[in-house]
């Protein structure tokens, strides 16, 4: 049987391990962290995940869908909170029954690792840091717990090592590998709303949204009756309007009145927690590094620590494969801003598409990789663009009467023509229509709607 | 006096050294090659350089313009060669007197190094390879001849280390540094036309052009009565139509009849020279690596050597500076395809703009860097796009009657309205109008011309 070496045991790496285990391949997974199942606290991103149709299909193929979905919280609509803290507007995600599921990253990751390990041909190597790929020798180079280099030979090397992928870095020095990274000057901070008298403090089965033009607050329910609350804003807003605990308080009071009352002391403590301090530091560093500064002292005082969290960035590359033995999937191939909730779903669909392509090619790796890349690059580019576009919606558009009308019209047309008129959000979230085709259809829908306007 | 550490003693590094020497700064230049003035043969790119107005202005400011221009060959027009080898069409570059100058890269580079070294505050360190920038410590890290690391402290670090810049690589790991690399599936090979009876074998004072749709041949005169001839083509053309010496011959005979007769045996030897073999190898490797391949053996047989020449690539980044002490100029900041002859001119203008900005800011480095970046990033993006667009012209458009008409109309309007109507090519080549403004003006010109069409 062929052997696959997987870089990274995060969500996409672990799911790929499940797929290749099912296929009967020898699977080795290399992960720089300890086994998260043995850890008390898992550092790194905790931002809530919303599982939608593409992710569900990918989990279903390895028999994990129901188990995961049952551990989550269904979300059926967006609930937009007015500035006065009293008015609300409810926007259903789709037709009755269509919903997304708020799930816990860690729980999901653990379940998939356990699932993969059930097969005897699968082996996880934790605390093994992937360094690079030796292209000439077709080896994955890994540093083990004793700090020595291990050279892993495999028929296929899968880069599932996230946005800052070491595998991708090895490919990026080769001619013909197109690559771009783009930062947006926005960041995010997470907060929590605790249960109230043992119950959810807000309605649980909706996606709570406080859109305020330049910035936005969201809240998603967890199974333990808490909410994870995230504020997205330009760095300049963090720096100028939230630089002291007092400022943070009045900023929240002014803009997110009802959320503020539930968040309580949590708001004040935002800037006492290390991650937030770190973030405020990064925010001010970035604006100072790259924007016009005319004070030498300000420059000189700054330090320029690298940091890998709390910022929004796009990474894209083309192709996703190299020769007949390397493939990038998940964030390693296409890191996107988090505004469409499709980062994980797209990564999971990668695993499914890879599996389908291997089936179509009778496990011929060489054929599979170029065919996969051909298909998947344009879908990745499309969802990266859509994710950025959705930020505009979340920040502002949802408040506009024309947007609300469009949403209503969309759902109305969808009810009448369920096959031929699927709203953009529904195509992305509730179907497996390739993302690039969603983009094409969107152009068509916009045109039709503008004709409607004339008649309405 | 402040100290500047310059990475690279190529064209842009050497010119920057001259500028900072004039300014009285302490200057240290680190270059991985030996001193080219002591070398018999300089490996690397020899593609002809066309000096135009921006480059001339930059040389003039340090008193080198006349010396350099006098060593070059003036080019006043494009001479388009027909497929039959007998018909020609002449397209003047601008108004009478406006011309570009074909010059020798090595000679130019040597002259600038010698010029910079005249000042006692300037020191060149050859055979010192720039490794990276330590951002925390504000040091340039260099490997010297004894293979040991040298840490260079400076008030300003200038990355002039070309398209594969180590300085840029150090910056690219920091958040907020936007970057992209894009390869086009085209490459080039250089040939020579020798003198005929001691004289130029073709008219010397024109840019010879054989545009053939998908591919193109160009020839520029040198002072020694030879011509440097370059063929640009998609990799697939090299692979499919020029894979044996016999194929190359019949390809040239068919497409570039008059050039073929002058090139003589040189054509046949193309694929015997090492660089060309190397190139053919790369071409076939690239197409095989990244295009659809359905033969496992073909994949397996390929080796994947990295190579740094003979391909066409765009690198762009934003911003060009980091904090108050690093700046990228030349190809390190904006590598472009060679089709507008502006790579060097843009790099030279970088030096001039940097000097002008330092003047405006009274040598305040921090202020200068952010102001420079603000201005120069959009110009770099514009010329990168224009260079790619010009490839379309060189390959094909110059043959179209509508293009010829447009050129004539442009020059006619320019004669009547010399201040307000400057053709696109002239703005790029014969003025210092910022590139991004050239792009804006181009939109305007296109519109006016389409109105003219209605009346013509």
mmCIF file with all atom_site columns, N, CA, C and O in Angstrom, chain B residues 31 43 84 88 146 177 220 237 254 406 453:
data_model
loop_
_atom_site.group_PDB
_atom_site.id
_atom_site.type_symbol
_atom_site.label_atom_id
_atom_site.label_alt_id
_atom_site.label_comp_id
_atom_site.label_asym_id
_atom_site.label_entity_id
_atom_site.label_seq_id
_atom_site.pdbx_PDB_ins_code
_atom_site.Cartn_x
_atom_site.Cartn_y
_atom_site.Cartn_z
_atom_site.occupancy
_atom_site.B_iso_or_equiv
_atom_site.pdbx_formal_charge
_atom_site.auth_seq_id
_atom_site.auth_comp_id
_atom_site.auth_asym_id
_atom_site.auth_atom_id
_atom_site.pdbx_PDB_model_num
ATOM 1  N N  . UNK B 1 31  ? 28.366  42.498 -1.084  1.00 0.00 ? 31  UNK B N  1
ATOM 2  C CA . UNK B 1 31  ? 28.053  41.857 -2.368  1.00 0.00 ? 31  UNK B CA 1
ATOM 3  C C  . UNK B 1 31  ? 28.614  40.442 -2.379  1.00 0.00 ? 31  UNK B C  1
ATOM 4  O O  . UNK B 1 31  ? 29.768  40.239 -2.039  1.00 0.00 ? 31  UNK B O  1
ATOM 5  N N  . UNK B 1 43  ? 29.170  35.889 -14.759 1.00 0.00 ? 43  UNK B N  1
ATOM 6  C CA . UNK B 1 43  ? 28.008  35.034 -15.003 1.00 0.00 ? 43  UNK B CA 1
ATOM 7  C C  . UNK B 1 43  ? 26.714  35.778 -14.676 1.00 0.00 ? 43  UNK B C  1
ATOM 8  O O  . UNK B 1 43  ? 26.745  36.833 -14.047 1.00 0.00 ? 43  UNK B O  1
ATOM 9  N N  . UNK B 1 84  ? 8.503   37.535 -44.272 1.00 0.00 ? 84  UNK B N  1
ATOM 10 C CA . UNK B 1 84  ? 9.188   37.163 -45.514 1.00 0.00 ? 84  UNK B CA 1
ATOM 11 C C  . UNK B 1 84  ? 10.665  37.557 -45.492 1.00 0.00 ? 84  UNK B C  1
ATOM 12 O O  . UNK B 1 84  ? 11.419  37.243 -46.406 1.00 0.00 ? 84  UNK B O  1
ATOM 13 N N  . UNK B 1 88  ? 9.569   45.748 -43.998 1.00 0.00 ? 88  UNK B N  1
ATOM 14 C CA . UNK B 1 88  ? 9.857   46.361 -42.700 1.00 0.00 ? 88  UNK B CA 1
ATOM 15 C C  . UNK B 1 88  ? 8.867   47.480 -42.433 1.00 0.00 ? 88  UNK B C  1
ATOM 16 O O  . UNK B 1 88  ? 8.374   48.103 -43.370 1.00 0.00 ? 88  UNK B O  1
ATOM 17 N N  . UNK B 1 146 ? 35.435  33.938 4.923   1.00 0.00 ? 146 UNK B N  1
ATOM 18 C CA . UNK B 1 146 ? 35.837  32.821 5.786   1.00 0.00 ? 146 UNK B CA 1
ATOM 19 C C  . UNK B 1 146 ? 34.642  32.044 6.320   1.00 0.00 ? 146 UNK B C  1
ATOM 20 O O  . UNK B 1 146 ? 34.773  31.298 7.294   1.00 0.00 ? 146 UNK B O  1
ATOM 21 N N  . UNK B 1 177 ? 3.107   42.775 6.018   1.00 0.00 ? 177 UNK B N  1
ATOM 22 C CA . UNK B 1 177 ? 3.944   42.855 4.821   1.00 0.00 ? 177 UNK B CA 1
ATOM 23 C C  . UNK B 1 177 ? 3.244   42.076 3.706   1.00 0.00 ? 177 UNK B C  1
ATOM 24 O O  . UNK B 1 177 ? 3.211   40.852 3.717   1.00 0.00 ? 177 UNK B O  1
ATOM 25 N N  . UNK B 1 220 ? 19.245  44.190 -30.220 1.00 0.00 ? 220 UNK B N  1
ATOM 26 C CA . UNK B 1 220 ? 19.767  45.502 -29.849 1.00 0.00 ? 220 UNK B CA 1
ATOM 27 C C  . UNK B 1 220 ? 21.264  45.553 -30.155 1.00 0.00 ? 220 UNK B C  1
ATOM 28 O O  . UNK B 1 220 ? 21.990  44.599 -29.869 1.00 0.00 ? 220 UNK B O  1
ATOM 29 N N  . UNK B 1 237 ? 6.426   26.397 -26.477 1.00 0.00 ? 237 UNK B N  1
ATOM 30 C CA . UNK B 1 237 ? 7.009   26.556 -27.811 1.00 0.00 ? 237 UNK B CA 1
ATOM 31 C C  . UNK B 1 237 ? 8.453   26.043 -27.819 1.00 0.00 ? 237 UNK B C  1
ATOM 32 O O  . UNK B 1 237 ? 8.888   25.344 -28.733 1.00 0.00 ? 237 UNK B O  1
ATOM 33 N N  . UNK B 1 254 ? 11.763  29.605 -40.573 1.00 0.00 ? 254 UNK B N  1
ATOM 34 C CA . UNK B 1 254 ? 10.357  29.834 -40.860 1.00 0.00 ? 254 UNK B CA 1
ATOM 35 C C  . UNK B 1 254 ? 9.870   31.182 -40.340 1.00 0.00 ? 254 UNK B C  1
ATOM 36 O O  . UNK B 1 254 ? 9.145   31.904 -41.015 1.00 0.00 ? 254 UNK B O  1
ATOM 37 N N  . UNK B 1 406 ? -3.144  54.068 -34.226 1.00 0.00 ? 406 UNK B N  1
ATOM 38 C CA . UNK B 1 406 ? -3.161  54.703 -32.911 1.00 0.00 ? 406 UNK B CA 1
ATOM 39 C C  . UNK B 1 406 ? -1.827  55.371 -32.639 1.00 0.00 ? 406 UNK B C  1
ATOM 40 O O  . UNK B 1 406 ? -1.758  56.497 -32.153 1.00 0.00 ? 406 UNK B O  1
ATOM 41 N N  . UNK B 1 453 ? -12.530 58.063 -32.891 1.00 0.00 ? 453 UNK B N  1
ATOM 42 C CA . UNK B 1 453 ? -12.922 57.019 -33.830 1.00 0.00 ? 453 UNK B CA 1
ATOM 43 C C  . UNK B 1 453 ? -14.264 57.332 -34.468 1.00 0.00 ? 453 UNK B C  1
ATOM 44 O O  . UNK B 1 453 ? -14.479 57.096 -35.644 1.00 0.00 ? 453 UNK B O  1
#
